[in-house]
Amino acid sequence: MIGIAAPNIGSEEFDAVRKVLESGQLAQGPQVAQLEADFAAYCDSKFAIAVNSGTAALHASLVAAGVGPGDEVITTPYSFMATLNCILMVGATPVLADIDLATYNIDITKVAAAITPKTKAVIPVDLYGQPYNYDELRAVCEPKGIKIIEDACQAVGATYKGKKAGTLGDLGCLSLYATKNIMAGEGGIVITDNEDYARILKEFRQHGMSAQYEYVRLGYNYRMSDLHAAIAIQQLKKIEAFNQGRQKNAELLTEGLKDVKGLVLPVVAPDRTCAYNLYTMRATPEFALERDDFIAKLREKGIGAGAYYPKPLYAFQHTAKFGRAENFPHAETAATQVVSLPVHPLVSPKDIQTIIATIQELA
Ligand SMILES: *Cc1c(COP(=O)(O)O)cnc(C)c1O
C-alpha cells in the first residue's frame, strides 16, 4: 500500500531519543527548551511554547487570548474536529462560516457577515497546508479588536508573503502528530510575539503554575516530554527537504491528472506556498466514479486514498446545534467530493506514476 502518511525517521531521531533515555531526564527539560528556541528561530517569532498536542496548543491559545463563556469564536465547518472542540473546551460559542471551494479555507465574506459584538476571536485553518489570506482577515478583525488564532496544524513550513505559517495571527498553533509534515508522535507548538500570551501559555500547560507551587489560574498537564522534543528537534532540521518532497510530488500529480475529466485539482492562491500535508482534489459528478467508490477502488489497487473530511463539523451529536447543512453548501460539496492522495516525501516518483496511471484507468 502507498500510504496516505508515513513518519520519516532517520538515525538522527533514534540517536536523539537514546541520548535522552540515557540522560535520565525524560519530562519537560532541556530538550523542550531547545525545541522552543529552534522553532522561534525558524518562524522568526519572539516565542514558541511547546505542549503535548496541537489540540492543547489551540486550547491554550484561546485561554491566552482571554476567550471564555459568553464569547463567540468564528471558524470553519470544514476541518479536523479539534478546531471546533477547543472553542467548546473554554466554554465559548462556535460560529461557523462557510468555506471557499477553491482553497477549502474559510470564506472571508462569510467571516465578515458572522461578526457580532460578542465575537472575540477567529480561528482560520490553513487546511491541507495552504495558509489563509491573512491580509484580508486582519483588515476585517483588527479594527474590531478581534483576535486571530491560526490553526496551522497542517501547514508547518508553509508561507504567506514570505512569513511562516503559525506567525500569521496573534497566536499560531502547530501540530507534531505522527501524520503531520514533521512529527514527534504527539506534540504541539504555539507561536506568538506577545509576552503576556507567552506567560499565560507556560502557566496553562502546567496547572496554572507561575512559580514552584504557586497557582494563578486553572491549568492542565499539557507539558511535552524531552523524549518527544528530541525527535522534533531532529525533524525540524529536515523540514525544508520534507516539504520540497511534498511540493514536488504535488506538482507531478497535478501535471499527470490535469486532463482527467471531472477532477478539480488543488490550486495554491497568490502570495503563498503550500506545505501539502494532504494533496486534496474533488471528484465532481462529471468524474467516472462516485467518490466513495473511487476511494475504495484506489485502495483495492494499493493506493491509500482517503476523504479528509467526509462530514462537516456540525454533523455530529455534540455539534449539531452550531450548523445546518442548508447554510453551508460549500462545506457540504467538499465533504461529498474530496479525495486526498499520498503526497508525502516517502512517496517515490514511481509511486506517483502508479497513482496517475491507476486514476487514468479508472476514469
Ligand atoms: C492535526 C490537527 C489538529 C490537532 O492536532 P493534534 O496534535 O492531533 O492534537 C488541529 N487542527 C487541524 C486542522 C489538524 O489537522
Short mmCIF file of C-alpha atoms in Angstrom, two decimals, residues 69-307:
data_model
loop_
_atom_site.label_atom_id
_atom_site.label_comp_id
_atom_site.label_asym_id
_atom_site.label_seq_id
_atom_site.Cartn_x
_atom_site.Cartn_y
_atom_site.Cartn_z
CA PRO A 69 -18.07 31.74 28.29
CA GLY A 70 -20.29 34.31 26.55
CA ASP A 71 -17.73 34.91 23.78
CA GLU A 72 -18.23 33.88 20.17
CA VAL A 73 -15.43 32.42 18.04
CA ILE A 74 -15.82 32.29 14.26
CA THR A 75 -14.33 29.28 12.49
CA THR A 76 -14.75 26.92 9.58
CA PRO A 77 -17.18 23.99 9.44
CA TYR A 78 -14.62 22.10 7.37
CA SER A 79 -11.61 20.91 9.36
CA PHE A 80 -10.47 18.33 11.88
CA MET A 81 -12.73 18.34 14.99
CA ALA A 82 -10.01 19.82 17.24
CA THR A 83 -10.59 23.21 15.58
CA LEU A 84 -14.14 23.31 16.94
CA ASN A 85 -13.68 21.32 20.15
CA CYS A 86 -11.11 23.80 21.51
CA ILE A 87 -13.82 26.50 21.43
CA LEU A 88 -16.14 24.26 23.44
CA MET A 89 -13.31 23.49 25.90
CA VAL A 90 -13.19 27.13 27.00
CA GLY A 91 -16.99 27.38 27.19
CA ALA A 92 -17.27 29.81 24.25
CA THR A 93 -19.73 29.55 21.35
CA PRO A 94 -18.54 28.45 17.90
CA VAL A 95 -19.98 30.44 14.99
CA LEU A 96 -19.40 28.69 11.68
CA ALA A 97 -18.77 30.44 8.36
CA ASP A 98 -18.79 28.51 5.06
CA ILE A 99 -15.65 27.83 3.04
CA ASP A 100 -14.35 28.97 -0.32
CA LEU A 101 -14.32 25.90 -2.57
CA ALA A 102 -11.13 26.94 -4.39
CA THR A 103 -8.90 26.71 -1.30
CA TYR A 104 -11.22 24.92 1.20
CA ASN A 105 -10.39 27.70 3.66
CA ILE A 106 -13.00 29.92 5.31
CA ASP A 107 -14.79 32.47 3.05
CA ILE A 108 -13.79 35.98 4.15
CA THR A 109 -17.18 37.48 3.22
CA LYS A 110 -18.86 34.88 5.45
CA VAL A 111 -16.48 35.75 8.30
CA ALA A 112 -17.32 39.44 7.99
CA ALA A 113 -21.05 38.64 7.94
CA ALA A 114 -20.79 36.45 11.07
CA ILE A 115 -19.23 39.11 13.32
CA THR A 116 -21.34 40.30 16.27
CA PRO A 117 -20.45 42.41 19.36
CA LYS A 118 -19.69 39.09 21.12
CA THR A 119 -17.07 37.97 18.59
CA LYS A 120 -13.77 37.60 20.45
CA ALA A 121 -11.66 35.60 18.02
CA VAL A 122 -11.49 33.94 14.61
CA ILE A 123 -9.78 30.58 14.04
CA PRO A 124 -8.84 30.25 10.36
CA VAL A 125 -7.41 26.87 9.35
CA ASP A 126 -4.52 26.59 6.87
CA LEU A 127 -6.22 23.49 5.51
CA TYR A 128 -4.17 20.80 3.75
CA GLY A 129 -1.11 23.04 4.26
CA GLN A 130 -2.19 26.21 2.46
CA PRO A 131 -2.15 29.44 4.52
CA TYR A 132 -5.29 31.53 4.60
CA ASN A 133 -5.41 35.11 3.25
CA TYR A 134 -4.25 36.90 6.40
CA ASP A 135 -4.16 40.46 4.99
CA GLU A 136 -7.88 40.22 4.24
CA LEU A 137 -8.61 38.68 7.62
CA ARG A 138 -6.62 41.31 9.52
CA ALA A 139 -8.46 44.10 7.71
CA VAL A 140 -11.74 42.61 8.97
CA CYS A 141 -10.61 41.75 12.54
CA GLU A 142 -8.16 44.41 13.69
CA PRO A 143 -10.49 47.43 13.68
CA LYS A 144 -12.87 45.46 15.93
CA GLY A 145 -10.20 44.11 18.31
CA ILE A 146 -10.95 40.52 17.26
CA LYS A 147 -8.02 38.14 17.83
CA ILE A 148 -6.77 35.75 15.16
CA ILE A 149 -5.75 32.25 16.29
CA GLU A 150 -4.18 30.49 13.34
CA ASP A 151 -4.75 26.72 13.16
CA ALA A 152 -1.57 25.90 11.23
CA CYS A 153 -1.50 22.28 12.40
CA GLN A 154 -1.32 21.07 8.77
CA ALA A 155 0.89 23.87 7.48
CA VAL A 156 4.28 23.76 9.26
CA GLY A 157 6.76 25.42 6.91
CA ALA A 158 4.20 26.93 4.52
CA THR A 159 4.46 30.68 3.89
CA TYR A 160 2.24 33.69 3.25
CA LYS A 161 4.05 36.70 1.77
CA GLY A 162 7.32 35.16 2.93
CA LYS A 163 6.18 34.73 6.55
CA LYS A 164 5.88 31.28 8.12
CA ALA A 165 2.56 29.64 8.89
CA GLY A 166 1.97 29.94 12.63
CA THR A 167 3.13 33.59 12.71
CA LEU A 168 0.23 34.97 10.68
CA GLY A 169 -2.25 35.65 13.50
CA ASP A 170 -1.94 36.77 17.13
CA LEU A 171 -1.25 33.17 18.12
CA GLY A 172 -0.43 30.23 15.82
CA CYS A 173 -0.83 26.54 16.55
CA LEU A 174 1.29 23.77 15.05
CA SER A 175 0.93 20.01 15.50
CA LEU A 176 3.65 17.37 15.72
CA TYR A 177 1.21 14.46 15.46
CA ALA A 178 2.54 11.39 13.61
CA THR A 179 0.88 12.24 10.27
CA LYS A 180 1.89 15.90 10.13
CA ASN A 181 4.72 17.33 7.99
CA ILE A 182 7.19 16.98 10.83
CA MET A 183 6.32 14.91 13.87
CA ALA A 184 7.19 13.74 17.35
CA GLY A 185 4.48 11.07 17.61
CA GLU A 186 2.38 13.59 19.51
CA GLY A 187 3.13 17.25 20.22
CA GLY A 188 2.15 20.85 19.61
CA ILE A 189 3.71 24.32 19.44
CA VAL A 190 2.17 27.76 20.00
CA ILE A 191 3.86 30.64 18.19
CA THR A 192 3.38 34.23 19.39
CA ASP A 193 5.17 37.57 19.64
CA ASN A 194 3.11 38.62 22.67
CA GLU A 195 4.90 38.34 26.02
CA ASP A 196 1.71 38.21 28.11
CA TYR A 197 0.34 35.39 25.96
CA ALA A 198 3.63 33.51 26.30
CA ARG A 199 3.49 33.74 30.08
CA ILE A 200 -0.12 32.55 30.25
CA LEU A 201 0.64 29.66 27.86
CA LYS A 202 3.53 28.50 30.05
CA GLU A 203 1.35 28.68 33.15
CA PHE A 204 -1.58 26.96 31.47
CA ARG A 205 0.42 23.91 30.35
CA GLN A 206 1.48 23.30 33.95
CA HIS A 207 -1.65 23.57 36.15
CA GLY A 208 -1.57 27.37 36.10
CA MET A 209 1.72 27.37 38.00
CA SER A 210 3.57 30.73 37.94
CA ALA A 211 6.38 29.67 40.31
CA GLN A 212 7.03 26.47 42.28
CA TYR A 213 3.64 25.53 43.80
CA GLU A 214 2.10 28.95 43.13
CA TYR A 215 -1.09 28.59 41.08
CA VAL A 216 -2.52 31.70 39.41
CA ARG A 217 -5.16 30.12 37.16
CA LEU A 218 -6.77 26.84 36.15
CA GLY A 219 -4.36 24.81 34.06
CA TYR A 220 -3.78 21.32 32.74
CA ASN A 221 -0.86 18.98 32.28
CA TYR A 222 -0.08 19.91 28.68
CA ARG A 223 3.70 19.57 29.02
CA MET A 224 5.75 17.98 26.25
CA SER A 225 8.30 15.34 27.27
CA ASP A 226 12.00 15.65 26.44
CA LEU A 227 11.73 12.38 24.51
CA HIS A 228 9.21 13.92 22.12
CA ALA A 229 11.13 17.19 21.92
CA ALA A 230 14.32 15.32 20.99
CA ILE A 231 12.54 13.76 17.99
CA ALA A 232 11.03 17.09 16.93
CA ILE A 233 14.42 18.87 17.11
CA GLN A 234 15.79 16.46 14.50
CA GLN A 235 12.64 16.66 12.37
CA LEU A 236 12.71 20.46 12.29
CA LYS A 237 16.21 20.32 10.75
CA LYS A 238 14.73 18.39 7.83
CA ILE A 239 11.55 20.39 7.30
CA GLU A 240 12.57 22.19 4.11
CA ALA A 241 13.64 18.93 2.44
CA PHE A 242 10.44 17.20 3.58
CA ASN A 243 8.21 19.98 2.29
CA GLN A 244 10.11 20.22 -1.02
CA GLY A 245 9.43 16.50 -1.45
CA ARG A 246 5.72 17.11 -0.89
CA GLN A 247 5.66 20.07 -3.30
CA LYS A 248 7.49 18.10 -5.98
CA ASN A 249 5.06 15.18 -5.63
CA ALA A 250 2.09 17.58 -5.76
CA GLU A 251 3.44 19.11 -8.98
CA LEU A 252 3.81 15.67 -10.57
CA LEU A 253 0.29 14.66 -9.53
CA THR A 254 -1.20 17.86 -10.94
CA GLU A 255 0.73 17.51 -14.18
CA GLY A 256 -0.39 13.89 -14.58
CA LEU A 257 -4.05 14.42 -13.63
CA LYS A 258 -4.80 17.78 -15.22
CA ASP A 259 -6.71 16.35 -18.19
CA VAL A 260 -8.82 13.84 -16.26
CA LYS A 261 -12.48 14.73 -16.74
CA GLY A 262 -14.41 15.64 -13.60
CA LEU A 263 -11.47 16.10 -11.21
CA VAL A 264 -10.85 19.51 -9.62
CA LEU A 265 -7.19 19.64 -8.63
CA PRO A 266 -5.77 21.74 -5.77
CA VAL A 267 -4.66 25.31 -6.51
CA VAL A 268 -2.33 27.49 -4.49
CA ALA A 269 -3.55 31.08 -4.19
CA PRO A 270 -1.15 34.01 -4.87
CA ASP A 271 1.45 35.11 -2.31
CA ARG A 272 1.78 31.77 -0.58
CA THR A 273 3.42 28.37 -0.59
CA CYS A 274 1.60 25.19 0.37
CA ALA A 275 3.08 22.57 2.70
CA TYR A 276 0.78 19.88 1.21
CA ASN A 277 0.04 17.94 4.36
CA LEU A 278 -2.57 16.48 2.03
CA TYR A 279 -2.99 16.61 -1.75
CA THR A 280 -6.75 17.05 -1.97
CA MET A 281 -8.82 17.12 -5.12
CA ARG A 282 -12.55 16.83 -5.79
CA ALA A 283 -14.28 14.12 -7.78
CA THR A 284 -17.27 16.02 -9.21
CA PRO A 285 -20.39 14.37 -10.74
CA GLU A 286 -18.61 14.58 -14.14
CA PHE A 287 -15.99 12.10 -12.92
CA ALA A 288 -16.45 8.45 -13.94
CA LEU A 289 -16.95 7.16 -10.39
CA GLU A 290 -18.82 8.29 -7.32
CA ARG A 291 -16.41 9.48 -4.61
CA ASP A 292 -16.63 6.63 -2.10
CA ASP A 293 -16.43 4.07 -4.88
CA PHE A 294 -13.39 5.91 -6.31
CA ILE A 295 -11.59 5.78 -2.95
CA ALA A 296 -12.50 2.10 -2.46
CA LYS A 297 -11.13 1.23 -5.91
CA LEU A 298 -7.90 3.15 -5.30
CA ARG A 299 -7.43 1.31 -2.01
CA GLU A 300 -8.06 -2.06 -3.70
CA LYS A 301 -5.21 -1.18 -6.03
CA GLY A 302 -2.85 -0.35 -3.17
CA ILE A 303 -3.20 3.43 -3.10
CA GLY A 304 -4.02 4.82 0.35
CA ALA A 305 -6.52 7.48 -0.70
CA GLY A 306 -8.97 8.97 1.82
CA ALA A 307 -11.72 11.56 2.36
#
